Each structure stands twice: as structure tokens, then as C-alpha cells.
Short mmCIF file of C-alpha atoms in Angstrom, two decimals:
data_model
loop_
_atom_site.label_atom_id
_atom_site.label_comp_id
_atom_site.label_asym_id
_atom_site.label_seq_id
_atom_site.Cartn_x
_atom_site.Cartn_y
_atom_site.Cartn_z
CA UNK A 30 83.80 50.96 118.75
CA UNK A 31 81.54 51.75 121.68
CA UNK A 32 83.92 51.14 124.53
CA UNK A 33 87.25 52.29 123.18
CA UNK A 34 88.32 55.91 123.29
CA UNK A 35 89.28 57.55 120.04
CA UNK A 36 92.51 58.62 121.74
CA UNK A 37 94.04 55.21 121.25
CA UNK A 38 97.62 55.54 120.12
CA UNK A 39 98.16 59.06 118.94
CA UNK A 40 101.42 60.77 118.09
CA UNK A 41 101.19 62.63 121.40
CA UNK A 42 100.72 59.70 123.76
CA UNK A 43 102.28 56.61 122.23
CA UNK A 44 105.83 57.35 123.40
CA UNK A 45 105.04 58.96 126.75
CA UNK A 46 105.96 57.32 130.04
CA UNK A 47 103.13 55.10 131.29
CA UNK A 48 101.46 55.88 134.58
CA UNK A 49 100.40 52.49 135.83
CA UNK A 50 99.13 52.71 139.39
CA UNK A 51 100.86 50.42 141.82
CA UNK A 52 98.99 49.11 144.81
CA UNK A 53 98.72 45.94 146.77
CA UNK A 54 95.54 44.00 147.40
CA UNK A 55 95.05 42.10 150.62
CA UNK A 56 92.26 39.72 151.47
CA UNK A 57 90.74 39.10 154.87
CA UNK A 58 90.02 35.40 155.07
CA UNK A 59 87.38 34.21 157.52
CA UNK A 60 89.13 31.52 159.54
CA UNK A 61 85.93 30.41 161.25
CA UNK A 62 83.60 29.92 158.32
CA UNK A 63 80.22 28.45 159.21
CA UNK A 64 78.66 25.49 157.45
CA UNK A 65 76.11 27.74 155.80
CA UNK A 66 78.84 30.10 154.62
CA UNK A 67 80.74 27.14 153.22
CA UNK A 68 77.68 26.13 151.25
CA UNK A 69 77.23 29.62 149.89
CA UNK A 70 80.91 29.94 148.96
CA UNK A 71 82.73 26.66 148.37
CA UNK A 72 86.22 26.13 149.69
CA UNK A 73 88.80 26.18 146.91
CA UNK A 74 91.56 23.61 147.13
CA UNK A 75 94.70 23.98 144.98
CA UNK A 76 95.57 20.78 143.19
CA UNK A 77 98.10 19.54 140.67
CA UNK A 78 96.55 18.71 137.31
CA UNK A 79 97.81 16.93 134.25
CA UNK A 80 101.02 16.90 132.28
CA UNK A 81 103.57 19.60 132.81
CA UNK A 82 103.35 22.06 135.65
CA UNK A 83 99.71 22.94 136.28
CA UNK A 84 97.56 24.11 139.15
CA UNK A 85 93.85 24.62 139.58
CA UNK A 86 91.25 25.31 142.21
CA UNK A 87 88.75 22.61 142.95
CA UNK A 88 85.32 23.84 144.09
CA UNK A 89 83.87 21.48 146.69
CA UNK A 90 80.29 22.70 146.47
CA UNK A 91 80.12 24.15 143.00
CA UNK A 92 81.29 22.79 139.65
CA UNK A 93 80.09 25.61 137.41
CA UNK A 94 82.65 28.24 138.44
CA UNK A 95 83.74 30.46 135.56
CA UNK A 96 87.32 29.86 134.52
CA UNK A 97 90.47 31.90 134.01
CA UNK A 98 93.36 30.10 132.29
CA UNK A 99 96.87 31.39 132.97
CA UNK A 100 99.91 30.16 131.00
CA UNK A 101 103.30 31.04 132.45
CA UNK A 102 106.84 29.65 132.54
CA UNK A 103 108.08 27.48 135.40
CA UNK A 104 110.13 29.20 138.06
CA UNK A 105 111.22 26.12 139.99
CA UNK A 106 113.76 26.83 142.72
CA UNK A 107 114.11 30.41 141.52
CA UNK A 108 110.48 31.12 142.43
CA UNK A 109 111.22 30.03 146.00
CA UNK A 110 114.37 32.12 146.17
CA UNK A 111 112.82 35.27 144.70
CA UNK A 112 109.21 36.08 145.61
CA UNK A 113 109.29 39.07 143.26
CA UNK A 114 109.45 36.62 140.34
CA UNK A 115 105.76 37.19 139.65
CA UNK A 116 105.81 36.07 136.02
CA UNK A 117 106.22 32.35 136.77
CA UNK A 118 103.56 29.72 137.35
CA UNK A 119 104.38 29.31 141.03
CA UNK A 120 103.67 32.97 141.82
CA UNK A 121 100.89 33.48 139.23
CA UNK A 122 101.37 37.26 138.91
CA UNK A 123 100.36 37.48 142.56
CA UNK A 124 96.67 37.55 141.62
CA UNK A 125 95.25 34.09 142.41
CA UNK A 126 93.37 35.24 145.51
CA UNK A 127 92.07 38.27 143.65
CA UNK A 128 90.70 36.15 140.78
CA UNK A 129 89.11 33.65 143.15
CA UNK A 130 87.52 36.46 145.16
CA UNK A 131 85.61 37.38 142.00
CA UNK A 132 84.07 33.91 141.82
CA UNK A 133 86.35 32.55 139.12
CA UNK A 134 88.36 29.34 139.07
CA UNK A 135 92.02 29.88 138.17
CA UNK A 136 93.84 27.16 136.24
CA UNK A 137 97.53 27.86 135.65
CA UNK A 138 99.79 25.70 133.53
CA UNK A 139 103.09 25.51 131.67
CA UNK A 140 101.82 22.80 129.32
CA UNK A 141 101.12 24.74 126.11
CA UNK A 142 102.38 22.43 123.36
CA UNK A 143 101.65 20.60 121.19
CA UNK A 144 98.30 21.70 119.85
CA UNK A 145 95.70 20.15 120.18
CA UNK A 146 96.72 17.77 122.98
CA UNK A 147 98.21 20.16 125.54
CA UNK A 148 96.71 21.21 128.86
CA UNK A 149 96.07 24.62 127.29
CA UNK A 150 93.84 23.02 124.66
CA UNK A 151 91.93 21.07 127.30
CA UNK A 152 91.40 23.97 129.68
CA UNK A 153 90.80 26.71 127.10
CA UNK A 154 87.67 24.97 125.83
CA UNK A 155 85.54 26.33 128.66
CA UNK A 156 87.66 29.29 129.79
CA UNK A 157 86.25 32.81 129.77
CA UNK A 158 89.62 34.54 130.13
CA UNK A 159 93.12 33.49 129.11
CA UNK A 160 96.27 35.17 130.40
CA UNK A 161 99.50 34.56 128.49
CA UNK A 162 102.98 36.06 128.35
CA UNK A 163 105.35 36.96 125.48
CA UNK A 164 108.26 35.36 127.33
CA UNK A 165 106.73 31.88 127.20
CA UNK A 166 104.01 32.33 124.60
CA UNK A 167 101.01 30.06 124.40
CA UNK A 168 99.85 30.61 120.84
CA UNK A 169 96.15 31.39 120.88
CA UNK A 170 95.54 30.22 117.34
CA UNK A 171 92.45 30.39 115.18
CA UNK A 172 91.65 26.75 115.92
CA UNK A 173 92.07 27.22 119.65
CA UNK A 174 89.78 30.25 119.58
CA UNK A 175 87.23 28.30 117.54
CA UNK A 176 87.24 25.57 120.19
CA UNK A 177 86.75 28.06 123.05
CA UNK A 178 83.13 29.28 122.76
CA UNK A 179 83.17 30.94 126.20
CA UNK A 180 86.33 32.96 125.58
CA UNK A 181 85.76 36.69 126.01
CA UNK A 182 89.12 38.18 126.98
CA UNK A 183 92.76 37.41 126.13
CA UNK A 184 95.27 39.29 128.28
CA UNK A 185 98.99 39.55 127.60
CA UNK A 186 101.08 39.86 130.77
CA UNK A 187 103.58 42.20 129.17
CA UNK A 188 103.72 43.87 125.78
CA UNK A 189 103.26 42.23 122.38
CA UNK A 190 100.18 40.20 121.48
CA UNK A 191 101.33 38.68 118.19
CA UNK A 192 100.96 35.20 119.73
CA UNK A 193 97.18 35.71 119.54
CA UNK A 194 95.45 35.32 116.17
CA UNK A 195 94.00 38.82 116.14
CA UNK A 196 91.86 38.28 113.05
CA UNK A 197 90.23 35.25 114.65
CA UNK A 198 89.78 37.15 117.91
CA UNK A 199 88.01 39.92 116.03
CA UNK A 200 85.70 37.48 114.27
CA UNK A 201 84.70 35.92 117.60
CA UNK A 202 84.48 39.31 119.38
CA UNK A 203 87.24 38.34 121.82
CA UNK A 204 88.87 41.38 123.40
CA UNK A 205 92.68 41.30 123.33
CA UNK A 206 94.53 43.57 125.75
CA UNK A 207 98.09 43.96 126.96
CA UNK A 208 99.88 46.06 129.57
CA UNK A 209 101.20 48.76 127.29
CA UNK A 210 104.19 50.63 128.68
CA UNK A 211 104.88 48.12 131.43
CA UNK A 212 108.34 47.15 130.19
CA UNK A 213 109.38 49.92 127.80
CA UNK A 214 112.22 51.10 130.04
CA UNK A 215 113.37 47.53 130.62
CA UNK A 216 113.54 46.76 126.90
CA UNK A 217 115.17 50.09 125.99
CA UNK A 218 117.89 49.43 128.55
CA UNK A 219 118.43 45.94 127.13
CA UNK A 220 118.76 47.42 123.64
CA UNK A 221 121.47 49.78 124.87
CA UNK A 222 123.23 46.94 126.66
CA UNK A 223 123.24 44.81 123.52
CA UNK A 224 124.52 47.64 121.35
CA UNK A 225 127.42 48.24 123.72
CA UNK A 226 128.21 44.52 124.06
CA UNK A 227 128.57 44.31 120.28
CA UNK A 228 130.26 47.62 119.47
CA UNK A 229 132.76 47.39 122.34
CA UNK A 230 133.43 43.69 121.68
CA UNK A 231 132.61 42.89 125.28
CA UNK A 232 132.20 39.18 124.59
CA UNK A 233 135.69 38.93 123.12
CA UNK A 234 137.26 40.58 126.14
CA UNK A 235 135.20 38.62 128.64
CA UNK A 236 136.04 35.33 126.97
CA UNK A 237 139.75 36.03 127.37
CA UNK A 238 139.30 37.05 130.99
CA UNK A 239 137.59 33.81 132.04
CA UNK A 240 139.81 31.60 129.85
CA UNK A 241 143.06 32.90 131.32
CA UNK A 242 144.11 34.65 128.09
CA UNK A 243 145.54 38.14 127.47
CA UNK A 244 145.53 39.16 123.81
CA UNK A 245 144.67 42.87 123.71
CA UNK A 246 145.01 43.16 119.93
CA UNK A 247 142.67 40.23 119.41
CA UNK A 248 139.90 42.18 121.10
CA UNK A 249 140.74 45.74 120.13
CA UNK A 250 140.75 45.01 116.39
CA UNK A 251 136.95 44.61 116.60
CA UNK A 252 136.21 47.29 119.21
CA UNK A 253 134.69 50.71 118.50
CA UNK A 254 133.18 53.70 120.26
CA UNK A 255 129.48 54.41 120.00
CA UNK A 256 130.30 58.10 119.67
CA UNK A 257 129.99 59.55 116.18
CA UNK A 258 128.11 56.55 114.82
CA UNK A 259 124.85 56.60 112.85
CA UNK A 260 122.23 54.64 114.77
CA UNK A 261 118.73 53.90 113.53
CA UNK A 262 115.53 52.33 114.81
CA UNK A 263 112.81 50.50 112.94
CA UNK A 264 109.86 51.75 114.95
CA UNK A 265 109.89 54.91 117.06
CA UNK A 266 107.07 54.17 119.48
CA UNK A 267 107.35 53.87 123.23
CA UNK A 268 110.46 51.66 123.14
CA UNK A 269 112.11 53.03 120.01
CA UNK A 270 111.80 56.59 121.26
CA UNK A 271 113.35 55.71 124.60
CA UNK A 272 116.25 54.08 122.77
CA UNK A 273 116.78 57.32 120.84
CA UNK A 274 116.73 59.26 124.12
CA UNK A 275 119.34 57.03 125.72
CA UNK A 276 121.62 57.11 122.70
CA UNK A 277 122.10 60.86 123.06
CA UNK A 278 124.39 60.34 126.06
CA UNK A 279 126.90 58.68 123.70
CA UNK A 280 127.15 61.63 121.29
CA UNK A 281 126.12 59.80 118.10
CA UNK A 282 126.57 61.36 114.68
CA UNK A 283 122.95 60.90 113.60
CA UNK A 284 119.75 59.27 114.85
CA UNK A 285 117.45 57.90 112.16
CA UNK A 286 114.02 56.33 112.45
CA UNK A 287 111.63 54.46 110.18
CA UNK A 288 107.97 54.51 111.19
CA UNK A 289 104.51 54.75 109.67
CA UNK A 290 104.09 58.21 111.17
CA UNK A 291 106.27 61.13 112.16
CA UNK A 292 107.26 61.72 115.73
CA UNK A 293 105.36 64.65 117.26
CA UNK A 294 107.18 67.99 116.92
CA UNK A 295 107.62 68.17 120.70
CA UNK A 296 109.32 64.77 120.74
CA UNK A 297 111.70 65.75 117.94
CA UNK A 298 112.46 69.06 119.64
CA UNK A 299 113.26 67.26 122.88
CA UNK A 300 115.83 65.05 121.15
CA UNK A 301 117.41 67.92 119.22
CA UNK A 302 117.53 70.23 122.25
CA UNK A 303 119.06 67.50 124.42
CA UNK A 304 121.70 66.85 121.78
CA UNK A 305 122.62 70.53 121.71
CA UNK A 306 122.84 70.61 125.50
CA UNK A 307 124.85 67.41 125.92
CA UNK A 308 126.97 67.38 122.80
CA UNK A 309 126.99 70.91 121.41
CA UNK A 310 125.64 69.70 118.08
CA UNK A 311 122.68 70.72 115.97
CA UNK A 312 119.60 68.75 114.98
CA UNK A 313 120.25 65.03 115.17
CA UNK A 314 117.02 63.12 114.53
CA UNK A 315 115.68 62.39 111.06
CA UNK A 316 112.84 60.27 109.72
CA UNK A 317 113.70 58.13 106.67
CA UNK A 318 110.77 57.01 104.55
CA UNK A 319 112.49 54.15 102.72
CA UNK A 320 113.86 51.35 104.87
CA UNK A 321 116.63 50.42 102.43
CA UNK A 322 117.88 54.00 102.52
CA UNK A 323 117.97 54.04 106.30
CA UNK A 324 119.84 50.78 106.81
CA UNK A 325 122.38 51.73 104.13
CA UNK A 326 123.37 54.78 106.20
CA UNK A 327 123.46 53.08 109.59
CA UNK A 328 126.34 51.68 111.59
CA UNK A 329 123.85 50.15 114.03
CA UNK A 330 120.22 49.20 113.34
CA UNK A 331 117.84 48.35 116.17
CA UNK A 332 114.40 46.83 115.65
CA UNK A 333 111.62 48.14 117.90
CA UNK A 334 108.38 47.45 116.02
CA UNK A 335 105.58 44.90 116.54
CA UNK A 336 105.33 41.67 114.59
CA UNK A 337 102.52 41.58 112.03
CA UNK A 338 102.09 40.44 108.45
CA UNK A 339 103.92 43.50 107.17
CA UNK A 340 106.99 43.03 109.37
CA UNK A 341 107.31 39.23 109.38
CA UNK A 342 110.58 38.25 107.68
CA UNK A 343 111.36 41.92 107.06
CA UNK A 344 115.09 41.54 107.65
CA UNK A 345 115.97 38.94 105.06
CA UNK A 346 118.98 38.40 102.83
CA UNK A 347 117.83 41.09 100.40
CA UNK A 348 117.37 43.84 103.00
CA UNK A 349 120.56 42.88 104.83
CA UNK A 350 122.41 43.30 101.53
CA UNK A 351 121.58 47.03 101.71
CA UNK A 352 123.25 47.38 105.12
CA UNK A 353 126.80 48.62 105.54
CA UNK A 354 129.45 45.94 105.57
CA UNK A 355 130.30 45.35 109.21
CA UNK A 356 127.13 46.92 110.59
CA UNK A 357 125.42 45.68 113.74
CA UNK A 358 121.80 44.55 114.04
CA UNK A 359 119.90 44.43 117.35
CA UNK A 360 116.44 42.91 117.70
CA UNK A 361 114.45 42.93 120.94
CA UNK A 362 111.09 43.18 119.16
CA UNK A 363 110.15 39.75 117.79
CA UNK A 364 112.39 37.05 116.37
CA UNK A 365 110.21 36.41 113.33
CA UNK A 366 110.89 39.93 112.04
CA UNK A 367 114.25 38.51 110.97
CA UNK A 368 114.87 35.42 108.84
CA UNK A 369 116.99 33.33 111.20
CA UNK A 370 119.11 31.60 108.56
CA UNK A 371 119.79 34.82 106.65
CA UNK A 372 120.95 36.62 109.79
CA UNK A 373 123.17 33.72 110.85
CA UNK A 374 124.79 33.60 107.41
CA UNK A 375 125.37 37.37 107.43
CA UNK A 376 127.15 37.12 110.79
CA UNK A 377 129.23 34.15 109.68
CA UNK A 378 130.30 35.88 106.46
CA UNK A 379 131.11 39.17 108.19
CA UNK A 380 128.44 41.13 106.34
CA UNK A 381 127.10 41.83 109.82
CA UNK A 382 129.75 42.41 112.47
CA UNK A 383 127.25 41.16 115.00
CA UNK A 384 123.65 40.39 115.83
CA UNK A 385 122.09 40.50 119.27
CA UNK A 386 118.79 40.50 121.07
CA UNK A 387 116.59 38.29 123.17
CA UNK A 388 113.69 37.30 120.91
CA UNK A 389 113.49 34.12 118.84
CA UNK A 390 111.15 32.94 116.11
CA UNK A 391 110.54 29.84 118.25
CA UNK A 392 110.18 30.16 122.01
CA UNK A 393 111.63 28.34 123.83
CA UNK A 394 114.22 28.12 121.05
CA UNK A 395 115.37 24.61 120.09
CA UNK A 396 118.93 23.68 120.97
CA UNK A 397 119.91 23.64 117.29
CA UNK A 398 118.53 27.10 116.51
CA UNK A 399 121.07 28.88 114.26
CA UNK A 400 121.23 31.91 116.55
CA UNK A 401 122.60 29.80 119.38
CA UNK A 402 125.75 28.88 117.48
CA UNK A 403 126.17 31.67 114.91
CA UNK A 404 129.37 33.68 115.15
CA UNK A 405 132.11 35.27 113.08
CA UNK A 406 135.71 34.20 112.74
CA UNK A 407 136.77 36.27 115.76
CA UNK A 408 133.95 34.93 117.94
CA UNK A 409 132.51 38.32 118.80
CA UNK A 410 129.38 38.48 116.63
CA UNK A 411 126.76 36.86 118.86
CA UNK A 412 125.02 38.85 121.62
CA UNK A 413 121.89 36.72 122.03
CA UNK A 414 120.15 36.03 125.32
CA UNK A 415 116.96 34.21 126.19
CA UNK A 416 113.80 36.36 126.16
CA UNK A 417 114.48 38.55 129.20
CA UNK A 418 114.59 42.16 128.05
CA UNK A 419 111.06 42.99 129.17
CA UNK A 420 110.83 40.86 132.28
CA UNK A 421 113.06 42.47 134.87
CA UNK A 422 111.66 42.24 138.39
CA UNK A 423 110.58 45.87 138.09
CA UNK A 424 108.77 45.14 134.83
CA UNK A 425 107.10 42.07 136.33
CA UNK A 426 105.62 44.18 139.12
CA UNK A 427 104.25 46.61 136.55
CA UNK A 428 102.72 44.07 134.20
CA UNK A 429 101.30 41.99 137.07
CA UNK A 430 99.51 45.09 138.33
CA UNK A 431 98.45 45.95 134.79
CA UNK A 432 96.89 42.52 134.28
CA UNK A 433 94.95 42.97 137.51
CA UNK A 434 93.72 46.38 136.34
CA UNK A 435 92.52 44.89 133.04
CA UNK A 436 90.73 42.10 134.89
CA UNK A 437 89.08 44.60 137.22
CA UNK A 438 87.71 46.49 134.22
CA UNK A 439 86.29 43.22 132.93
CA UNK A 440 84.93 41.86 136.22
CA UNK A 441 83.24 45.17 137.02
CA UNK A 442 81.52 45.11 133.61
CA UNK A 443 82.71 48.67 133.05
CA UNK A 444 85.14 47.59 130.32
CA UNK A 445 86.94 50.87 130.89
CA UNK A 446 90.34 49.59 129.83
CA UNK A 447 93.16 52.06 129.30
CA UNK A 448 92.86 52.88 125.58
CA UNK A 449 96.52 52.14 124.94
CA UNK A 450 96.10 48.61 126.36
CA UNK A 451 93.44 47.56 123.86
CA UNK A 452 94.57 45.69 120.74
CA UNK A 453 91.20 44.46 119.47
CA UNK A 454 87.72 44.95 120.90
CA UNK A 455 84.15 44.59 119.69
CA UNK A 456 85.40 43.02 116.47
CA UNK A 457 87.65 45.95 115.53
CA UNK A 458 91.35 46.71 115.61
CA UNK A 459 92.14 49.48 118.05
CA UNK A 460 95.64 50.36 116.84
CA UNK A 461 97.78 50.56 113.74
CA UNK A 462 100.71 49.15 115.68
CA UNK A 463 99.87 45.66 114.42
CA UNK A 464 99.57 46.86 110.86
CA UNK A 465 95.85 46.40 110.26
CA UNK A 466 94.09 49.65 111.04
CA UNK A 467 94.24 52.40 108.43
#
């Protein structure tokens, strides 16, 4: 690839803390525009368009403005109450004025389904750039890409671009980029929260507290310490590694990881040295090459890998059968990595003591999704939330700025994207993270 550095995702940089620059952009608007200036640069009037929540800019003097399509969730009253809620349609990542200053029309909408009759389908047809989010994914399918001849760039506001058909994007030379590293801390913290909610039977205790009950034994019989447990991660990249780091504070017995490549020696040394310092124990981290072997040893398994053809449906009934009876499974990666019905049945039967996470194989999840109602006989096996792990207000500020940086690289025609942000470019995969590049 001409425009992508060879230092894409190497063992030495893929787990390191991102250094996304944070700055604010202000625009000086000319309040006394002359008639001639107005003719040269048309006034842009926001207007409501179509079904669902959608906004556009309407050029008065020019109808050939290039288009950016942005698909975000609706913030409603929450957007008014919290201006830092940048990831919603009302606040548009805080970059509407920036996009318009580059001569582009911005159309933002929540109306993404069904294909092919949604507002996304209508507006994508002549869009040059589409901005989507993993938290309310607009699926940029092969057919949608085929019907968008002007499309050049697909940007994910966040991390995880599996909602884009990457093979189709490659064939059409559409660049796909995301804001790598923008929410790794946020997700790692959510993983730790979910582990503790399950292992300490927080839900059982909380339920009694709000229901006016007081049955200590009913909670304590399913409550454990995280100390001296074997914890493993499927995927030891930027998020998985940070989970391993945070686990050390709880003095686990062993930390295992399953990944397509070894952690760098320096990363392994850091974990082992920290364990010795904090817990007075020897080497703690170990790579396991066979997934069945790893899950069979683990008290807690956490999934921190991307969704691709090799990981879709990975945790099914067969793999779960290799897990310890009463183990816990945490998934903040992608819902489709697990077979929903198989997980729900494992929780109900007690094979899994609990399952938790924030990602669903359908988003928004239907009301009858099995993960909404799954539980065990003691009602302490479900630690699901909506998809929020990577969209804290801090993370939103980072990925909003990251989207702006990606757009600036495109608008300037430099195409000097951060290498770690590029998923596909110039018809080639830029990373093995999605399972394609060898």
C-alpha cells in the first residue's frame, strides 16, 4: 500500500496507550456577510429531513455540495442535559461546523433500518464519506456500498468496524478507518466491573437491598473473591492487555491469554514484575495456543478480540462444554462472537455461573433477546448492559477528536492517517486484527 506505513499493528505498538491530541476548533463567523460573499459561499440552513431523527444542511445557492453522512443514536432530553454527550445525533460529535467549513454538506440521521428503504440508503447513494458508530451500528453492507458510487471513506466513531463489509470496501477501494485506542481504558474498566459484579454476586445483594430483603446466605452462597482465580482473555491487544494489567491488583492465581501472536517480551516482563511487586509471586502470564485448553483452566474468561469470520460464533455449545462448571464468561467485544441461545442455556443450566457484557448480536437488541431474560435459579447470572462500555463521556471526547483528525487527513488530501487507525485502504487489509491479513 502506498499510503499506509508498514508499522501498522506490531507487537510493540498495538497495546500501548494511544496519544490522541485533544484540541478544540473554533470558527469565526462573519455576521455581516455581503451579497457577493453569500453568492460565493451559500448560507447553510439546518432542516429536518425524512423518517426518524435526521438533520441536513440546505445550500441556498449551490446544490452540488459534496456530502458527509453521519449515523448516530438519538440523545433526546439527555443531549440537552449533557453537552458532553457528543456521540448522539443532536451533538454530531461536535464537528458539524468543521465539516461545513470544508465545503461539505452534513446529513445526520438515526434512520438506519430497514435496508433498502431507510434514510441511510437514500442519503448514502451520493455520499462521499459515511461516519458510523459501533454503539448504534448502521451496517454498511455490500449492497449499500455497491449503491454508493461516490463513497471514498467510511469512518467508525469508536473502535470496531465489523459493521462495514470490509471485503466489499476493498473491492471498491473505500478506505475504512476507526479511532483506535480511543476507548480502550473505558472498555477495560467495564470488563473489570462486569467480572466483579458476577464473581461477588453484586446483583443478588443489590436486589435484596432494593426489595427490602435481608438473606445473607442467599447471596453469600454464590459469592467469591477474585483473588487466587485463573483469569483468561481471548485477545491480548490494546484492551485485553489492559484487562490483564488491571487484574494484577486482585492477586489472581494465573493470567492466561489466547492470541494469534505472542505479547512482546517487554509487555510480559511488565506483568510479571508488577505481580512480584504487588503480590510477591513469580511469573503469572502465560500464552495458551489451544483455546479449548485455556477455557478449561479458567475460572473467568473475558473476550477482547474483534469480530471476523474466524471469531463469529466462536463461543458455542461445544466450546462452552470445555469450560469449568460454574465458570464466568464476560464479553465486551462483539455479541456475535457468542451464540446467544447457547450462552443463555449454559447460564440457565448452571454450566456458566454467569455471563455479562454490553454487546449484542443485534443492536439495538429486540425486547425478546434471550440475554435480556436469561438467568440461573438464584437470579445472579446475568450482568448484561446496553452497549456502553466504550462510550463514556471521556471516550466520546477522544473518538470525536479522532474522527475529526481522520477527516482532516482526508480533506487535506494528505491521507496521512495514523497507521493504527486504518483497517482497509487502497484495496488492501491493513491489519490482521480482522483475521484477513497473513
